[in-house]
Amino acid sequence: MKKSLLLAMAAGAVLLSSCALKKDLDNCRLDNQSLMNENKELNTNYQVAKEQLAAANTRVTSLEEQLAQQKKAYAALQRSLDKSLNNANQNNVSIEKLVDQINESNQYIRHLTELKSKSDSLNMVLTNNLTRSLSKEELKEVDVQVLKGVVYISLADNMLYQTGSYEINDRAAETLSKIAKIIMDYKDYDVLVEGNTDNVPISRENIRNNWDLSCLRASSVVQYLQNNYGVDPKRLTAGGRGEYNPLASNNSELGKQRNRRTQIIITPKLDQFMDLIDQAPEE
């Protein structure tokens, strides 16, 4: 009897110990899953930060290039002024006329600098407004950059279209509405919508190849902006580049995914620059 009691007590102890171990194991599994989820979120945040840093570096490079061009233009104007001064001395041109030419040239330089500064400021405000309006999930599929005074908005094809199609899907509506608002707020800018594909051949009814697909997709976005959000069609242009403007190699699925995109390119109206050229002083 005593022996049976001892055996029962031992079995109970083993059972209790087994239950405790199982509970500890379950807790460890939960902790491990939580850590894996946190690690995944940290990796996602790291990728977003890395892409934003790359975009910032691109903008810095663009500004440096623009500054170099300004210096080059200023040097050319300075040579023109030096030439004018020499001609004035040789041809006995009056000092008053030469001073007028110098003042006119300086005024042109100031006007050019002010216009460029205004354009750069508007582009940065436009970009910041759009970026702030996009959600964290949208920013994973929408890339916004400013390069040489032009705003580029690149959208992944899977967020815009149904697979292998040029029809806009329901998921794109909210993102396109935010982009349309920016376009409507900046009425002095024209908009080019440019379709791009990977190099995988396609042949469907009314779609002969990737040229057709890229053009049809750009046209769908243009008409969506016009019909759903009232963007003036005179400001819109649709174009397709097929598979011939890749961002990455088509030898991998990731490269193909990057190449399948639609770019919305926002630029100042060309007549503004033509007006500026008309105001340029003669040598």
PDB file of C-alpha atoms in Angstrom:
ATOM      1  CA  MET A   1       0.000   0.000   0.000  1.00  0.00           C
ATOM      2  CA  LYS A   2       2.734   2.371   0.967  1.00  0.00           C
ATOM      3  CA  LYS A   3       4.641   1.440  -2.190  1.00  0.00           C
ATOM      4  CA  SER A   4       1.594   2.114  -4.388  1.00  0.00           C
ATOM      5  CA  LEU A   5       1.118   5.496  -2.739  1.00  0.00           C
ATOM      6  CA  LEU A   6       4.717   6.427  -3.423  1.00  0.00           C
ATOM      7  CA  LEU A   7       4.388   5.386  -7.047  1.00  0.00           C
ATOM      8  CA  ALA A   8       1.220   7.455  -7.447  1.00  0.00           C
ATOM      9  CA  MET A   9       2.907  10.485  -5.924  1.00  0.00           C
ATOM     10  CA  ALA A  10       5.893  10.083  -8.232  1.00  0.00           C
ATOM     11  CA  ALA A  11       3.651   9.794 -11.285  1.00  0.00           C
ATOM     12  CA  GLY A  12       1.793  12.920 -10.222  1.00  0.00           C
ATOM     13  CA  ALA A  13       5.041  14.821  -9.833  1.00  0.00           C
ATOM     14  CA  VAL A  14       6.163  13.740 -13.306  1.00  0.00           C
ATOM     15  CA  LEU A  15       2.786  14.801 -14.748  1.00  0.00           C
ATOM     16  CA  LEU A  16       2.937  18.202 -13.077  1.00  0.00           C
ATOM     17  CA  SER A  17       6.533  18.659 -14.266  1.00  0.00           C
ATOM     18  CA  SER A  18       5.486  17.722 -17.822  1.00  0.00           C
ATOM     19  CA  CYS A  19       2.655  20.290 -17.762  1.00  0.00           C
ATOM     20  CA  ALA A  20       5.026  22.985 -16.524  1.00  0.00           C
ATOM     21  CA  LEU A  21       7.521  22.176 -19.256  1.00  0.00           C
ATOM     22  CA  LYS A  22       4.789  22.324 -21.925  1.00  0.00           C
ATOM     23  CA  LYS A  23       3.620  25.698 -20.617  1.00  0.00           C
ATOM     24  CA  ASP A  24       7.202  26.999 -20.687  1.00  0.00           C
ATOM     25  CA  LEU A  25       7.613  25.674 -24.222  1.00  0.00           C
ATOM     26  CA  ASP A  26       4.401  27.400 -25.358  1.00  0.00           C
ATOM     27  CA  ASN A  27       5.566  30.651 -23.764  1.00  0.00           C
ATOM     28  CA  CYS A  28       8.915  30.360 -25.545  1.00  0.00           C
ATOM     29  CA  ARG A  29       7.159  29.821 -28.850  1.00  0.00           C
ATOM     30  CA  LEU A  30       4.992  32.909 -28.321  1.00  0.00           C
ATOM     31  CA  ASP A  31       8.053  34.980 -27.387  1.00  0.00           C
ATOM     32  CA  ASN A  32       9.895  33.701 -30.456  1.00  0.00           C
ATOM     33  CA  GLN A  33       6.975  34.569 -32.771  1.00  0.00           C
ATOM     34  CA  SER A  34       6.772  38.061 -31.247  1.00  0.00           C
ATOM     35  CA  LEU A  35      10.504  38.579 -31.797  1.00  0.00           C
ATOM     36  CA  MET A  36      10.211  37.393 -35.405  1.00  0.00           C
ATOM     37  CA  ASN A  37       7.357  39.863 -36.037  1.00  0.00           C
ATOM     38  CA  GLU A  38       9.365  42.706 -34.494  1.00  0.00           C
ATOM     39  CA  ASN A  39      12.390  41.758 -36.590  1.00  0.00           C
ATOM     40  CA  LYS A  40      10.260  41.743 -39.759  1.00  0.00           C
ATOM     41  CA  GLU A  41       8.880  45.202 -38.972  1.00  0.00           C
ATOM     42  CA  LEU A  42      12.390  46.511 -38.252  1.00  0.00           C
ATOM     43  CA  ASN A  43      13.615  45.157 -41.603  1.00  0.00           C
ATOM     44  CA  THR A  44      10.714  46.855 -43.376  1.00  0.00           C
ATOM     45  CA  ASN A  45      11.450  50.177 -41.653  1.00  0.00           C
ATOM     46  CA  TYR A  46      15.126  49.796 -42.552  1.00  0.00           C
ATOM     47  CA  GLN A  47      14.322  49.300 -46.238  1.00  0.00           C
ATOM     48  CA  VAL A  48      12.029  52.348 -46.270  1.00  0.00           C
ATOM     49  CA  ALA A  49      14.707  54.476 -44.567  1.00  0.00           C
ATOM     50  CA  LYS A  50      17.334  53.179 -46.998  1.00  0.00           C
ATOM     51  CA  GLU A  51      15.192  54.116 -50.002  1.00  0.00           C
ATOM     52  CA  GLN A  52      14.483  57.583 -48.569  1.00  0.00           C
ATOM     53  CA  LEU A  53      18.227  58.116 -48.027  1.00  0.00           C
ATOM     54  CA  ALA A  54      18.933  57.098 -51.632  1.00  0.00           C
ATOM     55  CA  ALA A  55      16.287  59.548 -52.857  1.00  0.00           C
ATOM     56  CA  ALA A  56      17.820  62.327 -50.720  1.00  0.00           C
ATOM     57  CA  ASN A  57      21.283  61.581 -52.148  1.00  0.00           C
ATOM     58  CA  THR A  58      19.835  61.767 -55.660  1.00  0.00           C
ATOM     59  CA  ARG A  59      18.315  65.162 -54.908  1.00  0.00           C
ATOM     60  CA  VAL A  60      21.663  66.436 -53.530  1.00  0.00           C
ATOM     61  CA  THR A  61      23.445  65.263 -56.686  1.00  0.00           C
ATOM     62  CA  SER A  62      20.800  66.982 -58.823  1.00  0.00           C
ATOM     63  CA  LEU A  63      21.229  70.271 -56.938  1.00  0.00           C
ATOM     64  CA  GLU A  64      25.010  70.051 -57.323  1.00  0.00           C
ATOM     65  CA  GLU A  65      24.622  69.530 -61.079  1.00  0.00           C
ATOM     66  CA  GLN A  66      22.256  72.503 -61.309  1.00  0.00           C
ATOM     67  CA  LEU A  67      24.726  74.694 -59.394  1.00  0.00           C
ATOM     68  CA  ALA A  68      27.516  73.677 -61.786  1.00  0.00           C
ATOM     69  CA  GLN A  69      25.300  74.595 -64.754  1.00  0.00           C
ATOM     70  CA  GLN A  70      24.554  77.983 -63.201  1.00  0.00           C
ATOM     71  CA  LYS A  71      28.246  78.643 -62.715  1.00  0.00           C
ATOM     72  CA  LYS A  72      28.877  77.669 -66.325  1.00  0.00           C
ATOM     73  CA  ALA A  73      26.112  80.005 -67.534  1.00  0.00           C
ATOM     74  CA  TYR A  74      27.474  82.832 -65.386  1.00  0.00           C
ATOM     75  CA  ALA A  75      30.982  82.307 -66.805  1.00  0.00           C
ATOM     76  CA  ALA A  76      29.564  82.467 -70.351  1.00  0.00           C
ATOM     77  CA  LEU A  77      27.776  85.728 -69.532  1.00  0.00           C
ATOM     78  CA  GLN A  78      30.946  87.111 -67.978  1.00  0.00           C
ATOM     79  CA  ARG A  79      32.883  86.328 -71.178  1.00  0.00           C
ATOM     80  CA  SER A  80      30.141  88.041 -73.160  1.00  0.00           C
ATOM     81  CA  LEU A  81      30.431  91.112 -70.955  1.00  0.00           C
ATOM     82  CA  ASP A  82      34.219  91.135 -71.318  1.00  0.00           C
ATOM     83  CA  LYS A  83      33.806  90.926 -75.085  1.00  0.00           C
ATOM     84  CA  SER A  84      31.288  93.765 -74.992  1.00  0.00           C
ATOM     85  CA  LEU A  85      33.724  95.859 -72.955  1.00  0.00           C
ATOM     86  CA  ASN A  86      36.532  95.258 -75.457  1.00  0.00           C
ATOM     87  CA  ASN A  87      34.248  96.123 -78.356  1.00  0.00           C
ATOM     88  CA  ALA A  88      33.166  99.268 -76.519  1.00  0.00           C
ATOM     89  CA  ASN A  89      36.771 100.371 -76.127  1.00  0.00           C
ATOM     90  CA  GLN A  90      37.593  99.588 -79.721  1.00  0.00           C
ATOM     91  CA  ASN A  91      34.500 101.226 -81.197  1.00  0.00           C
ATOM     92  CA  ASN A  92      34.314 104.129 -78.776  1.00  0.00           C
ATOM     93  CA  VAL A  93      30.900 103.031 -77.426  1.00  0.00           C
ATOM     94  CA  SER A  94      29.577 105.310 -74.716  1.00  0.00           C
ATOM     95  CA  ILE A  95      30.008 104.293 -71.077  1.00  0.00           C
ATOM     96  CA  GLU A  96      26.300 104.812 -70.481  1.00  0.00           C
ATOM     97  CA  LYS A  97      25.341 102.204 -73.078  1.00  0.00           C
ATOM     98  CA  LEU A  98      27.826  99.713 -71.668  1.00  0.00           C
ATOM     99  CA  VAL A  99      26.477 100.235 -68.150  1.00  0.00           C
ATOM    100  CA  ASP A 100      22.951  99.653 -69.448  1.00  0.00           C
ATOM    101  CA  GLN A 101      24.057  96.368 -71.020  1.00  0.00           C
ATOM    102  CA  ILE A 102      25.701  95.271 -67.768  1.00  0.00           C
ATOM    103  CA  ASN A 103      22.617  96.156 -65.735  1.00  0.00           C
ATOM    104  CA  GLU A 104      20.403  94.337 -68.213  1.00  0.00           C
ATOM    105  CA  SER A 105      22.598  91.240 -68.019  1.00  0.00           C
ATOM    106  CA  ASN A 106      22.611  91.323 -64.217  1.00  0.00           C
ATOM    107  CA  GLN A 107      18.838  91.712 -64.183  1.00  0.00           C
ATOM    108  CA  TYR A 108      18.513  88.680 -66.454  1.00  0.00           C
ATOM    109  CA  ILE A 109      20.768  86.630 -64.166  1.00  0.00           C
ATOM    110  CA  ARG A 110      18.712  87.626 -61.122  1.00  0.00           C
ATOM    111  CA  HIS A 111      15.502  86.796 -62.955  1.00  0.00           C
ATOM    112  CA  LEU A 112      16.843  83.388 -63.990  1.00  0.00           C
ATOM    113  CA  THR A 113      18.042  82.661 -60.442  1.00  0.00           C
ATOM    114  CA  GLU A 114      14.725  83.727 -58.898  1.00  0.00           C
ATOM    115  CA  LEU A 115      12.745  81.614 -61.359  1.00  0.00           C
ATOM    116  CA  LYS A 116      14.889  78.550 -60.726  1.00  0.00           C
ATOM    117  CA  SER A 117      14.722  79.064 -56.961  1.00  0.00           C
ATOM    118  CA  LYS A 118      10.942  79.417 -57.136  1.00  0.00           C
ATOM    119  CA  SER A 119      10.660  76.291 -59.288  1.00  0.00           C
ATOM    120  CA  ASP A 120      12.885  74.270 -56.941  1.00  0.00           C
ATOM    121  CA  SER A 121      10.920  75.442 -53.898  1.00  0.00           C
ATOM    122  CA  LEU A 122       7.574  74.591 -55.501  1.00  0.00           C
ATOM    123  CA  ASN A 123       8.851  71.158 -56.499  1.00  0.00           C
ATOM    124  CA  MET A 124      10.056  70.412 -52.977  1.00  0.00           C
ATOM    125  CA  VAL A 125       6.752  71.611 -51.471  1.00  0.00           C
ATOM    126  CA  LEU A 126       4.847  69.516 -54.023  1.00  0.00           C
ATOM    127  CA  THR A 127       6.945  66.448 -53.202  1.00  0.00           C
ATOM    128  CA  ASN A 128       6.656  66.912 -49.435  1.00  0.00           C
ATOM    129  CA  ASN A 129       2.888  67.422 -49.629  1.00  0.00           C
ATOM    130  CA  LEU A 130       2.450  64.267 -51.693  1.00  0.00           C
ATOM    131  CA  THR A 131       4.779  62.169 -49.519  1.00  0.00           C
ATOM    132  CA  ARG A 132       2.999  63.263 -46.330  1.00  0.00           C
ATOM    133  CA  SER A 133      -0.391  62.392 -47.816  1.00  0.00           C
ATOM    134  CA  LEU A 134       0.645  58.814 -48.655  1.00  0.00           C
ATOM    135  CA  SER A 135       0.283  56.066 -46.081  1.00  0.00           C
ATOM    136  CA  LYS A 136       3.140  53.843 -44.930  1.00  0.00           C
ATOM    137  CA  GLU A 137       1.831  50.993 -47.065  1.00  0.00           C
ATOM    138  CA  GLU A 138       1.482  53.248 -50.149  1.00  0.00           C
ATOM    139  CA  LEU A 139       5.065  54.491 -49.775  1.00  0.00           C
ATOM    140  CA  LYS A 140       6.254  50.893 -50.264  1.00  0.00           C
ATOM    141  CA  GLU A 141       4.825  50.945 -53.813  1.00  0.00           C
ATOM    142  CA  VAL A 142       5.135  54.656 -54.690  1.00  0.00           C
ATOM    143  CA  ASP A 143       8.492  56.383 -55.205  1.00  0.00           C
ATOM    144  CA  VAL A 144       8.641  60.206 -55.365  1.00  0.00           C
ATOM    145  CA  GLN A 145      11.779  62.018 -56.542  1.00  0.00           C
ATOM    146  CA  VAL A 146      12.815  65.462 -57.822  1.00  0.00           C
ATOM    147  CA  LEU A 147      15.474  65.431 -60.533  1.00  0.00           C
ATOM    148  CA  LYS A 148      16.632  68.568 -62.386  1.00  0.00           C
ATOM    149  CA  GLY A 149      13.468  70.498 -61.637  1.00  0.00           C
ATOM    150  CA  VAL A 150      11.106  67.663 -62.562  1.00  0.00           C
ATOM    151  CA  VAL A 151       8.971  65.617 -60.132  1.00  0.00           C
ATOM    152  CA  TYR A 152       8.861  61.861 -60.829  1.00  0.00           C
ATOM    153  CA  ILE A 153       6.150  59.705 -59.208  1.00  0.00           C
ATOM    154  CA  SER A 154       6.752  56.007 -59.923  1.00  0.00           C
ATOM    155  CA  LEU A 155       3.945  53.510 -59.180  1.00  0.00           C
ATOM    156  CA  ALA A 156       4.216  49.709 -59.221  1.00  0.00           C
ATOM    157  CA  ASP A 157       2.010  48.003 -61.794  1.00  0.00           C
ATOM    158  CA  ASN A 158       0.410  45.610 -59.290  1.00  0.00           C
ATOM    159  CA  MET A 159      -1.073  48.513 -57.323  1.00  0.00           C
ATOM    160  CA  LEU A 160      -2.576  50.132 -60.447  1.00  0.00           C
ATOM    161  CA  TYR A 161      -3.752  47.438 -62.843  1.00  0.00           C
ATOM    162  CA  GLN A 162      -5.335  44.051 -62.962  1.00  0.00           C
ATOM    163  CA  THR A 163      -2.756  41.362 -63.819  1.00  0.00           C
ATOM    164  CA  GLY A 164      -1.693  41.444 -67.489  1.00  0.00           C
ATOM    165  CA  SER A 165      -4.274  44.186 -68.156  1.00  0.00           C
ATOM    166  CA  TYR A 166      -4.504  47.949 -68.562  1.00  0.00           C
ATOM    167  CA  GLU A 167      -7.700  48.320 -66.514  1.00  0.00           C
ATOM    168  CA  ILE A 168      -7.298  50.343 -63.293  1.00  0.00           C
ATOM    169  CA  ASN A 169      -8.081  48.239 -60.210  1.00  0.00           C
ATOM    170  CA  ASP A 170     -10.042  49.385 -57.159  1.00  0.00           C
ATOM    171  CA  ARG A 171      -6.946  49.470 -54.936  1.00  0.00           C
ATOM    172  CA  ALA A 172      -5.425  52.320 -56.983  1.00  0.00           C
ATOM    173  CA  ALA A 173      -8.312  54.747 -56.451  1.00  0.00           C
ATOM    174  CA  GLU A 174      -7.175  56.178 -53.097  1.00  0.00           C
ATOM    175  CA  THR A 175      -3.550  56.678 -54.196  1.00  0.00           C
ATOM    176  CA  LEU A 176      -4.539  58.268 -57.526  1.00  0.00           C
ATOM    177  CA  SER A 177      -6.938  60.607 -55.699  1.00  0.00           C
ATOM    178  CA  LYS A 178      -4.026  61.951 -53.614  1.00  0.00           C
ATOM    179  CA  ILE A 179      -1.866  62.427 -56.706  1.00  0.00           C
ATOM    180  CA  ALA A 180      -4.783  64.116 -58.518  1.00  0.00           C
ATOM    181  CA  LYS A 181      -5.198  66.591 -55.643  1.00  0.00           C
ATOM    182  CA  ILE A 182      -1.526  67.590 -55.932  1.00  0.00           C
ATOM    183  CA  ILE A 183      -1.904  68.007 -59.709  1.00  0.00           C
ATOM    184  CA  MET A 184      -5.026  70.126 -59.235  1.00  0.00           C
ATOM    185  CA  ASP A 185      -3.287  72.313 -56.622  1.00  0.00           C
ATOM    186  CA  TYR A 186      -0.341  73.064 -58.957  1.00  0.00           C
ATOM    187  CA  LYS A 187      -2.083  74.287 -62.101  1.00  0.00           C
ATOM    188  CA  ASP A 188       1.104  75.753 -63.662  1.00  0.00           C
ATOM    189  CA  TYR A 189       2.530  72.264 -64.166  1.00  0.00           C
ATOM    190  CA  ASP A 190       1.997  69.815 -67.027  1.00  0.00           C
ATOM    191  CA  VAL A 191       1.711  66.059 -66.444  1.00  0.00           C
ATOM    192  CA  LEU A 192       3.202  63.228 -68.512  1.00  0.00           C
ATOM    193  CA  VAL A 193       2.053  59.685 -67.697  1.00  0.00           C
ATOM    194  CA  GLU A 194       4.573  57.124 -68.962  1.00  0.00           C
ATOM    195  CA  GLY A 195       3.998  53.353 -69.029  1.00  0.00           C
ATOM    196  CA  ASN A 196       6.875  50.857 -68.710  1.00  0.00           C
ATOM    197  CA  THR A 197       6.952  47.034 -68.839  1.00  0.00           C
ATOM    198  CA  ASP A 198       9.388  44.156 -68.385  1.00  0.00           C
ATOM    199  CA  ASN A 199      10.605  42.131 -71.392  1.00  0.00           C
ATOM    200  CA  VAL A 200       8.162  39.220 -71.046  1.00  0.00           C
ATOM    201  CA  PRO A 201       6.221  38.996 -74.351  1.00  0.00           C
ATOM    202  CA  ILE A 202       2.464  39.496 -74.256  1.00  0.00           C
ATOM    203  CA  SER A 203      -0.120  38.768 -76.918  1.00  0.00           C
ATOM    204  CA  ARG A 204      -3.792  39.190 -76.095  1.00  0.00           C
ATOM    205  CA  GLU A 205      -6.856  40.486 -77.806  1.00  0.00           C
ATOM    206  CA  ASN A 206      -6.220  44.155 -78.709  1.00  0.00           C
ATOM    207  CA  ILE A 207      -2.741  43.971 -77.109  1.00  0.00           C
ATOM    208  CA  ARG A 208      -0.106  42.975 -79.648  1.00  0.00           C
ATOM    209  CA  ASN A 209       3.027  43.524 -77.549  1.00  0.00           C
ATOM    210  CA  ASN A 210       4.578  45.467 -74.659  1.00  0.00           C
ATOM    211  CA  TRP A 211       4.458  48.704 -76.666  1.00  0.00           C
ATOM    212  CA  ASP A 212       0.677  48.432 -76.771  1.00  0.00           C
ATOM    213  CA  LEU A 213       0.434  47.453 -73.097  1.00  0.00           C
ATOM    214  CA  SER A 214       2.576  50.369 -71.864  1.00  0.00           C
ATOM    215  CA  CYS A 215       0.663  52.910 -73.967  1.00  0.00           C
ATOM    216  CA  LEU A 216      -2.744  51.537 -72.951  1.00  0.00           C
ATOM    217  CA  ARG A 217      -1.774  51.613 -69.271  1.00  0.00           C
ATOM    218  CA  ALA A 218      -0.609  55.237 -69.498  1.00  0.00           C
ATOM    219  CA  SER A 219      -3.816  56.135 -71.323  1.00  0.00           C
ATOM    220  CA  SER A 220      -5.903  54.439 -68.610  1.00  0.00           C
ATOM    221  CA  VAL A 221      -4.259  56.528 -65.887  1.00  0.00           C
ATOM    222  CA  VAL A 222      -4.700  59.758 -67.880  1.00  0.00           C
ATOM    223  CA  GLN A 223      -8.388  59.054 -68.465  1.00  0.00           C
ATOM    224  CA  TYR A 224      -8.863  58.042 -64.822  1.00  0.00           C
ATOM    225  CA  LEU A 225      -7.385  61.378 -63.649  1.00  0.00           C
ATOM    226  CA  GLN A 226      -9.602  63.261 -66.127  1.00  0.00           C
ATOM    227  CA  ASN A 227     -12.877  61.381 -65.636  1.00  0.00           C
ATOM    228  CA  ASN A 228     -12.745  60.663 -61.894  1.00  0.00           C
ATOM    229  CA  TYR A 229     -10.956  63.734 -60.512  1.00  0.00           C
ATOM    230  CA  GLY A 230     -11.521  66.453 -63.118  1.00  0.00           C
ATOM    231  CA  VAL A 231      -7.880  67.051 -64.105  1.00  0.00           C
ATOM    232  CA  ASP A 232      -7.776  69.297 -67.197  1.00  0.00           C
ATOM    233  CA  PRO A 233      -6.946  66.980 -70.156  1.00  0.00           C
ATOM    234  CA  LYS A 234      -4.990  69.821 -71.812  1.00  0.00           C
ATOM    235  CA  ARG A 235      -2.393  69.373 -69.076  1.00  0.00           C
ATOM    236  CA  LEU A 236      -2.127  65.608 -69.580  1.00  0.00           C
ATOM    237  CA  THR A 237      -0.001  63.541 -71.966  1.00  0.00           C
ATOM    238  CA  ALA A 238       0.038  59.728 -72.176  1.00  0.00           C
ATOM    239  CA  GLY A 239       3.025  57.797 -73.516  1.00  0.00           C
ATOM    240  CA  GLY A 240       4.474  54.292 -73.448  1.00  0.00           C
ATOM    241  CA  ARG A 241       8.084  53.091 -73.546  1.00  0.00           C
ATOM    242  CA  GLY A 242       7.419  49.365 -73.554  1.00  0.00           C
ATOM    243  CA  GLU A 243      10.321  47.322 -72.212  1.00  0.00           C
ATOM    244  CA  TYR A 244      12.993  49.750 -73.453  1.00  0.00           C
ATOM    245  CA  ASN A 245      13.454  51.965 -70.384  1.00  0.00           C
ATOM    246  CA  PRO A 246      14.339  49.429 -67.649  1.00  0.00           C
ATOM    247  CA  LEU A 247      15.490  50.385 -64.150  1.00  0.00           C
ATOM    248  CA  ALA A 248      17.017  46.953 -63.489  1.00  0.00           C
ATOM    249  CA  SER A 249      17.960  43.751 -65.277  1.00  0.00           C
ATOM    250  CA  ASN A 250      15.082  41.568 -66.444  1.00  0.00           C
ATOM    251  CA  ASN A 251      17.072  38.459 -65.532  1.00  0.00           C
ATOM    252  CA  SER A 252      15.438  38.264 -62.081  1.00  0.00           C
ATOM    253  CA  GLU A 253      11.850  38.485 -60.830  1.00  0.00           C
ATOM    254  CA  LEU A 254      12.779  41.454 -58.624  1.00  0.00           C
ATOM    255  CA  GLY A 255      14.247  43.282 -61.637  1.00  0.00           C
ATOM    256  CA  LYS A 256      11.151  42.602 -63.724  1.00  0.00           C
ATOM    257  CA  GLN A 257       8.952  43.847 -60.879  1.00  0.00           C
ATOM    258  CA  ARG A 258      10.893  47.136 -60.720  1.00  0.00           C
ATOM    259  CA  ASN A 259      10.631  47.590 -64.489  1.00  0.00           C
ATOM    260  CA  ARG A 260       6.849  47.107 -64.516  1.00  0.00           C
ATOM    261  CA  ARG A 261       5.878  50.612 -63.455  1.00  0.00           C
ATOM    262  CA  THR A 262       3.988  53.726 -64.448  1.00  0.00           C
ATOM    263  CA  GLN A 263       5.621  57.113 -63.988  1.00  0.00           C
ATOM    264  CA  ILE A 264       3.677  60.327 -63.468  1.00  0.00           C
ATOM    265  CA  ILE A 265       6.067  63.142 -64.422  1.00  0.00           C
ATOM    266  CA  ILE A 266       5.146  66.678 -63.311  1.00  0.00           C
ATOM    267  CA  THR A 267       7.001  69.512 -65.096  1.00  0.00           C
ATOM    268  CA  PRO A 268       6.725  73.328 -65.288  1.00  0.00           C
ATOM    269  CA  LYS A 269       4.928  74.538 -68.416  1.00  0.00           C
ATOM    270  CA  LEU A 270       7.295  75.067 -71.349  1.00  0.00           C
ATOM    271  CA  ASP A 271       5.911  78.521 -72.174  1.00  0.00           C
ATOM    272  CA  GLN A 272       7.361  79.826 -68.892  1.00  0.00           C
ATOM    273  CA  PHE A 273      10.842  78.995 -70.121  1.00  0.00           C
ATOM    274  CA  MET A 274      10.107  80.433 -73.579  1.00  0.00           C
ATOM    275  CA  ASP A 275       9.036  83.723 -71.967  1.00  0.00           C
ATOM    276  CA  LEU A 276      12.305  83.748 -70.067  1.00  0.00           C
ATOM    277  CA  ILE A 277      14.313  83.223 -73.254  1.00  0.00           C
ATOM    278  CA  ASP A 278      12.454  86.111 -74.931  1.00  0.00           C
ATOM    279  CA  GLN A 279      13.559  88.386 -72.081  1.00  0.00           C
ATOM    280  CA  ALA A 280      17.223  87.469 -72.423  1.00  0.00           C
ATOM    281  CA  PRO A 281      19.486  90.450 -73.206  1.00  0.00           C
ATOM    282  CA  GLU A 282      21.355  90.660 -76.495  1.00  0.00           C
ATOM    283  CA  GLU A 283      25.128  90.801 -76.468  1.00  0.00           C
TER     284      GLU A 283
END
